[in-house]
Tab-separated table of C-alpha atoms and ligand atoms in Angstrom:
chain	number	residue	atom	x	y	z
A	205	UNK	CA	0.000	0.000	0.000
A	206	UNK	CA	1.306	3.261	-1.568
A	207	UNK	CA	1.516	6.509	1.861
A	208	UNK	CA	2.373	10.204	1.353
A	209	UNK	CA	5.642	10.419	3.114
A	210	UNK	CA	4.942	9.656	6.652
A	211	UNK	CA	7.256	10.024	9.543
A	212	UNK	CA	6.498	8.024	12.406
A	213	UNK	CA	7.691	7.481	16.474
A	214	UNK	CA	7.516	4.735	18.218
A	215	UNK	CA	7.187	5.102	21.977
A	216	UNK	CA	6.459	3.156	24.926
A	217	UNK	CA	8.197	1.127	27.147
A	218	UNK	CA	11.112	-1.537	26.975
A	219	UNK	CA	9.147	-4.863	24.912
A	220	UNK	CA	5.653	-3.639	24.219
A	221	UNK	CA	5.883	-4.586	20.759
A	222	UNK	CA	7.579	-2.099	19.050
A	223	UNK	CA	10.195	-3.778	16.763
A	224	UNK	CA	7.678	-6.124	16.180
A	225	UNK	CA	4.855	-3.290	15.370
A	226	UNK	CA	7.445	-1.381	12.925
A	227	UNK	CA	8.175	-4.578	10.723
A	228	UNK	CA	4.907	-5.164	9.996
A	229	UNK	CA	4.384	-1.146	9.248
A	230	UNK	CA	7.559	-0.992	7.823
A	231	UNK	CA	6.188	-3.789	5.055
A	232	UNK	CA	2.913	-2.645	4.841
A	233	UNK	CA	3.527	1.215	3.680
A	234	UNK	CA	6.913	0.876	2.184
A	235	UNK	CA	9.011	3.068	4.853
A	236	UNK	CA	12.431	2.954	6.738
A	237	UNK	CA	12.425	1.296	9.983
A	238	UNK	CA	14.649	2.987	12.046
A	239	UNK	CA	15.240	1.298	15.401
A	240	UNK	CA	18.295	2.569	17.355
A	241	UNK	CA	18.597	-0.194	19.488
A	242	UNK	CA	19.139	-2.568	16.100
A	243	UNK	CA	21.960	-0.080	14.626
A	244	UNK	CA	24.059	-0.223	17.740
A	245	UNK	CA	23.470	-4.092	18.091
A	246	UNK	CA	24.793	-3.917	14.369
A	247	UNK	CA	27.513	-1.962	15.800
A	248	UNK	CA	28.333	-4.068	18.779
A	249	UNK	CA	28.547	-7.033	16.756
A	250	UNK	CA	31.112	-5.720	14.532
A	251	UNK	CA	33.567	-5.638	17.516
A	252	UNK	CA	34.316	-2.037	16.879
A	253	UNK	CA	35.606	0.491	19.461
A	254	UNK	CA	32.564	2.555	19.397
A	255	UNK	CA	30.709	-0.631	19.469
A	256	UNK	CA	32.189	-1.239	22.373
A	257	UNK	CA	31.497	1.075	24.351
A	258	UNK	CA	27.771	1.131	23.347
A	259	UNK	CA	27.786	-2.608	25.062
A	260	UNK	CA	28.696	-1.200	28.153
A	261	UNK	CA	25.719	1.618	28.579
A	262	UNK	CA	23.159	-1.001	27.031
A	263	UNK	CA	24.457	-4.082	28.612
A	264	UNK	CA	23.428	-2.692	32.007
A	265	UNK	CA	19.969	-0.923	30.199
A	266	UNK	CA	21.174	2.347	30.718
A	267	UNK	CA	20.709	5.236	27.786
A	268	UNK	CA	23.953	5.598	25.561
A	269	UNK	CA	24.712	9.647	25.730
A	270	UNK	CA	22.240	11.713	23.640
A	271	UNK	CA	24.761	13.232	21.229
A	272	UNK	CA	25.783	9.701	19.757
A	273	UNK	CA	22.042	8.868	19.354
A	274	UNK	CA	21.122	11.838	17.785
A	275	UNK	CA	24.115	11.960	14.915
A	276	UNK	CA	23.228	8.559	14.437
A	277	UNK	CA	19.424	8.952	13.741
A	278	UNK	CA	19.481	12.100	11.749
A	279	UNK	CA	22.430	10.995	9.625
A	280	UNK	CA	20.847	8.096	8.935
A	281	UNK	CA	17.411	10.269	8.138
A	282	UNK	CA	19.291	12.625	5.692
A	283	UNK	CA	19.847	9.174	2.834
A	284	UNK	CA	17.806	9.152	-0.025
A	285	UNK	CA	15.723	5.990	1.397
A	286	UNK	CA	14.479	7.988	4.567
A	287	UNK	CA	12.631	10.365	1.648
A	288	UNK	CA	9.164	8.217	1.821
A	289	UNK	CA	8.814	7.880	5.669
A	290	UNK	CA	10.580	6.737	8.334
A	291	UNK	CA	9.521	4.977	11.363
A	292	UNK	CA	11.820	5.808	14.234
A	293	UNK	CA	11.064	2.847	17.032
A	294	UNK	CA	13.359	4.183	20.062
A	295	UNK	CA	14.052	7.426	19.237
A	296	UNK	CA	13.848	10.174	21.185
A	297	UNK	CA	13.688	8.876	24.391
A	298	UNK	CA	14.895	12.196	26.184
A	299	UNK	CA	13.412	14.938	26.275
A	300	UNK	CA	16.783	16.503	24.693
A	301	UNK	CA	16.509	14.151	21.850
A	302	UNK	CA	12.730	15.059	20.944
A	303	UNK	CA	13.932	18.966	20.691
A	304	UNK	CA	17.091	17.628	18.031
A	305	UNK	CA	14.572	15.212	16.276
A	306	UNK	CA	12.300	18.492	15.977
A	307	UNK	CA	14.896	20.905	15.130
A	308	UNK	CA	16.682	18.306	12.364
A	309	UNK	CA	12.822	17.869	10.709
A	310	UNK	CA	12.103	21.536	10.774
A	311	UNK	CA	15.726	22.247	9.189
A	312	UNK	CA	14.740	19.647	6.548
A	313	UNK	CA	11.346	20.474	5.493
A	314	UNK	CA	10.365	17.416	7.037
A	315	UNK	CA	7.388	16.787	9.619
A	316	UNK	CA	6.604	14.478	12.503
A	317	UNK	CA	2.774	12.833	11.677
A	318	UNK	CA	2.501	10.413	14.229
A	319	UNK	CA	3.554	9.493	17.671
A	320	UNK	CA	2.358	5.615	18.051
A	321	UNK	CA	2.495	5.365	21.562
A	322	UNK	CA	2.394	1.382	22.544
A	323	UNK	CA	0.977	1.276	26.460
A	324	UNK	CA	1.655	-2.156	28.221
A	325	UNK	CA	2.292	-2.569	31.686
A	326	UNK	CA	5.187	-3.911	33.396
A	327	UNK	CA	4.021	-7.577	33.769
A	328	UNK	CA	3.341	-8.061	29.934
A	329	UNK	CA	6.887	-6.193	29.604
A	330	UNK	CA	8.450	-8.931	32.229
A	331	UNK	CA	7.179	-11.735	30.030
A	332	UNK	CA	7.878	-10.875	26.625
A	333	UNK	CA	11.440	-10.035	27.227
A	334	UNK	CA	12.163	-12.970	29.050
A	335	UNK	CA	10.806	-15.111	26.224
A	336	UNK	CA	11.936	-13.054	23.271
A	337	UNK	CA	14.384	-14.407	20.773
A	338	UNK	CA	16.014	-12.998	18.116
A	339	UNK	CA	17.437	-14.330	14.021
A	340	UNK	CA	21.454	-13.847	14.279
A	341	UNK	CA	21.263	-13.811	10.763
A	342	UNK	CA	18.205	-11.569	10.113
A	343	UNK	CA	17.056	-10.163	13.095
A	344	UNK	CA	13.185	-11.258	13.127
A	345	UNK	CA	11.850	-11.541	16.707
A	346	UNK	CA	10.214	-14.205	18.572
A	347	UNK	CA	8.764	-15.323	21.551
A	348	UNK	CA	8.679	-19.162	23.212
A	349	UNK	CA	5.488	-18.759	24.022
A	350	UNK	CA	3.468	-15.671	22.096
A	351	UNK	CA	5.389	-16.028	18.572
A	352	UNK	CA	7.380	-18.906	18.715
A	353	UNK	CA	9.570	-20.467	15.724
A	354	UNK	CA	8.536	-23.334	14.266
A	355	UNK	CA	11.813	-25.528	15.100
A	356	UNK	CA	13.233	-24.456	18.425
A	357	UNK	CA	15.733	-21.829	18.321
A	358	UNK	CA	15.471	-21.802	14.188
A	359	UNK	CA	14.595	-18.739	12.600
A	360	UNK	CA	11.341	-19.683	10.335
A	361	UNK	CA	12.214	-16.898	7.487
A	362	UNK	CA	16.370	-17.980	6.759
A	363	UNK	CA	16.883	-20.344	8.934
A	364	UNK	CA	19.302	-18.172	11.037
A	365	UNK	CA	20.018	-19.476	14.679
A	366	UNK	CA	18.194	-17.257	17.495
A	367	UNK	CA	19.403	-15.750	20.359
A	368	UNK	CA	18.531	-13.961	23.936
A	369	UNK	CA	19.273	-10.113	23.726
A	370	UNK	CA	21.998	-9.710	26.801
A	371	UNK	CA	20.176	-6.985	28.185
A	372	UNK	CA	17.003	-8.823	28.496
A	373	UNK	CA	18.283	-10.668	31.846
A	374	UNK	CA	15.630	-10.014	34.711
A	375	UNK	CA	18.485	-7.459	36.381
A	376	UNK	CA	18.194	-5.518	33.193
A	377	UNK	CA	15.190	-5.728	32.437
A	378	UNK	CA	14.078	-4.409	35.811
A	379	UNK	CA	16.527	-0.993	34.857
A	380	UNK	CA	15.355	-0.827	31.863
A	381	UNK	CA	11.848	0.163	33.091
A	382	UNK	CA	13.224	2.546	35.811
A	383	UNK	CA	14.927	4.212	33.554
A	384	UNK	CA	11.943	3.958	30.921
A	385	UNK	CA	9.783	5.645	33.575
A	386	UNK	CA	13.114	8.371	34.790
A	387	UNK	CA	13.863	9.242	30.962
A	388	UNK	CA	11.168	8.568	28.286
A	389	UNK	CA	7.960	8.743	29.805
A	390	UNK	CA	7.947	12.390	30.451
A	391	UNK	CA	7.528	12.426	26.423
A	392	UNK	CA	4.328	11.394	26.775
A	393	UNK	CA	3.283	14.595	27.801
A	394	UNK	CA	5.715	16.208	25.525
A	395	UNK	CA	3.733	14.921	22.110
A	396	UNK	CA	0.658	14.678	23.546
A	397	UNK	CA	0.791	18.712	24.007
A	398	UNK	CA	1.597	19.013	20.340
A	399	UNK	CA	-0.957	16.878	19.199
A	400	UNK	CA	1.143	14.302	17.630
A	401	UNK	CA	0.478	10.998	20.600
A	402	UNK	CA	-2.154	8.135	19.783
A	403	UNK	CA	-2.111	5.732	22.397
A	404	UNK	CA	-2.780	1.888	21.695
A	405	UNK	CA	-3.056	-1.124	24.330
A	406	UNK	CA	0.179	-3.096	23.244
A	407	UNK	CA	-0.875	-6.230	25.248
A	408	UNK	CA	-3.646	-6.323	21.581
A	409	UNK	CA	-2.480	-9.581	19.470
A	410	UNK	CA	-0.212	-7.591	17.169
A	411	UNK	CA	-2.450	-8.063	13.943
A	412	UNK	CA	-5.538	-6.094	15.962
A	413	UNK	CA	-2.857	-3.421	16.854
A	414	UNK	CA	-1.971	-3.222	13.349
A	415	UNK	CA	-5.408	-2.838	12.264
A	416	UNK	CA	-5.738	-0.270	14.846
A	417	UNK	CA	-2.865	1.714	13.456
A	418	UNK	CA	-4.219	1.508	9.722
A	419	UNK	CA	-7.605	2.964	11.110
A	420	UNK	CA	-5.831	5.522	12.266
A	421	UNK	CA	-3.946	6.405	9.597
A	422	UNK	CA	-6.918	6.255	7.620
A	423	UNK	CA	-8.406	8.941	9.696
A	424	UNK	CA	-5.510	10.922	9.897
A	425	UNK	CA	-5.744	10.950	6.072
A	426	UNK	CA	-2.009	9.343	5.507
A	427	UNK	CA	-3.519	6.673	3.492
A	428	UNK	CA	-3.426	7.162	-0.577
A	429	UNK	CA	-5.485	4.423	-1.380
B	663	AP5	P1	15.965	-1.032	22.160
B	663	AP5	O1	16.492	-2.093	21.304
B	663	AP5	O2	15.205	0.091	21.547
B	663	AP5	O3	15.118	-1.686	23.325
B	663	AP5	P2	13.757	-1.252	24.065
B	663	AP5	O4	13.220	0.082	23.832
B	663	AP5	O5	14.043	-1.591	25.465
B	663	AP5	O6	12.689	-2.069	23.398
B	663	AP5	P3	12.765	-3.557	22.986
B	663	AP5	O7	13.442	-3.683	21.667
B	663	AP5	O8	13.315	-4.376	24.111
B	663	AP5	O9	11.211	-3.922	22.889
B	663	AP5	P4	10.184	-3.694	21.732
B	663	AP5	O10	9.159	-2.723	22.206
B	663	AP5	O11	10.850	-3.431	20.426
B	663	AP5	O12	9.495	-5.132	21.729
B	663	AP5	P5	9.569	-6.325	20.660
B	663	AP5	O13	8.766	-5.991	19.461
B	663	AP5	O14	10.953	-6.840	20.475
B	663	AP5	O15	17.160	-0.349	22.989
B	663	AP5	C1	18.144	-1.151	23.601
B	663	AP5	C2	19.171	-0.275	24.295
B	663	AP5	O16	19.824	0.576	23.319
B	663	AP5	C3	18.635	0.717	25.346
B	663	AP5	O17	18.467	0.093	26.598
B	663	AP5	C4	19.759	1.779	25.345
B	663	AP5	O18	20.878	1.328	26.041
B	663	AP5	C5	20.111	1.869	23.877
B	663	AP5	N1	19.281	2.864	23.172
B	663	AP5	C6	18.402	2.630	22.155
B	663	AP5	N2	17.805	3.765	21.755
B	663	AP5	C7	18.331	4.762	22.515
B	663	AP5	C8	18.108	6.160	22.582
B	663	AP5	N3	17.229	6.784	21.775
B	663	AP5	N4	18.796	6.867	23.514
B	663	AP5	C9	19.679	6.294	24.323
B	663	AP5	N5	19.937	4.959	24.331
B	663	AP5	C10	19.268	4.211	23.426
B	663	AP5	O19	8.701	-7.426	21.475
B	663	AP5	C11	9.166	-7.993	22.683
B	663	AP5	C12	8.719	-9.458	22.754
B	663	AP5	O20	7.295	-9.510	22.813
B	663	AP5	C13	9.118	-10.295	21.531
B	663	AP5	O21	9.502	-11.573	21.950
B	663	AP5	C14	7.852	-10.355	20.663
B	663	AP5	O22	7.760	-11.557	19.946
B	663	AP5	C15	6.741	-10.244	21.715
B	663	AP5	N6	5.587	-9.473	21.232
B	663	AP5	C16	5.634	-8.288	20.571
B	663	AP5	N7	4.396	-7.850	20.285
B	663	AP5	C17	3.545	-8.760	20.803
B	663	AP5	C18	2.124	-8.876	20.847
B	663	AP5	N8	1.317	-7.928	20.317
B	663	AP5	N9	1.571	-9.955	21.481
B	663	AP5	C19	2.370	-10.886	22.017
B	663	AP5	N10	3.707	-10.850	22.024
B	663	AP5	C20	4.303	-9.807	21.413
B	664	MG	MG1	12.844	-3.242	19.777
């Protein structure tokens, strides 16, 4: 299905759904996903120095320094593919990164549509990070119980082996939403004042959530066809 160029955000906390929202987006109106936490995964895995020391802040769920983030995302938005819509799934998630994001879209010409915020609470967020698994080789996620993989630990689409994110030990995952609730959620508020934030019930079976979002963007008139 054929959009105008929409730009979306992601929010909401640590495993509501959000990768696995933005694939299925991504797919269904032809845009860029944009997920921060996959780039500097990418980045870790290469073994580089910068990689590095992006393992250390997100190894122990804490927020890797806004100024790396931010050159990051809005390099990556200034390549010809980011032209027809991106969606950015973790980004901002500061308050200082939601003014760059605005400031590097106004410089631009571009403009924020939609803030998809994905609501779950923290014992959904508990069990689907616990249980998620992720393709090596092509990064689709699963879950052992909610989406799992036909052949254990088998990726379904290439075959790839899966694996258990480091930071989603229950330690982590138990920072992670402290400093979900400390950082991000004041941007809630933040988009919600401009107009931007639809909020969805992530614990919906992700196809209903999807259907949700293409109401929405039906109404919002982002739709072609
Ligand atoms: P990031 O990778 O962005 O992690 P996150 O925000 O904690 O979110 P997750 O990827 O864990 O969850 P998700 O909402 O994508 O859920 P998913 O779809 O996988 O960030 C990682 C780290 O990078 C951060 O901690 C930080 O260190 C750093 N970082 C990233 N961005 C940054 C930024 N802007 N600033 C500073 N630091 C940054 O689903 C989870 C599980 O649930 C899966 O197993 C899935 O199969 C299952 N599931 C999903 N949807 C459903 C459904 N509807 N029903 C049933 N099960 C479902
Ligand atoms: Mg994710």
């Amino acid at each position: 299905m054929e959009t105008k160029s929409i730009n979306i955000v992601l929010l909401g906390p640590p495993g509501a759904g959000k990768g696995t929202q933005a694939e299925i987006l991504k797919d269904a109106f032809k845009l860029l996903h944009l997920s921060t936490g996959d780039m500097f995964r990418e980045e870790v895995k290469a073994g580089s120095e910068i990689g590095k020391k992006l393992a250390e802040y997100m190894n122990k769920g804490e927020l890797v320094p806004d100024k790396i983030v931010t050159d990051l995302v809005i390099g990556r938005m200034g390549k010809p593919d980011a032209k027809s819509g991106v969606i950015l799934d973790g980004y901002p998630r500061t308050g200082a990164q939601a003014e760059s994001l605005d400031k590097a879209l106004k410089d631009s010409g571009k403009r924020l549509d939609v803030v998809l915020y994905v609501n779950t609470t923290d014992e959904v967020v508990v069990k689907r990070l616990s249980g998620r698994r992720i393709c090596k080789a092509c990064g689709k996620i699963f879950h052992v119980v909610n989406m799992p993989s036909k052949k254990e630990n088998v990726c379904d689409i290439c075959g790839g082996e899966l694996y258990q994110r480091e930071d989603d030990k229950p330690a982590t995952i138990k920072n992670r939403l402290e400093v979900y609730v400390k950082s991000t959620k004041d941007l809630i508020k933040y988009y919600r004042d401009k107009g931007f934030l639809y909020e969805f019930d992530g614990g919906m079976q992700k196809e209903d959530l999807f259907k949700a979002v293409k109401a929405l963007f039906n109404k919002l008139g982002l739709l072609n066809k």
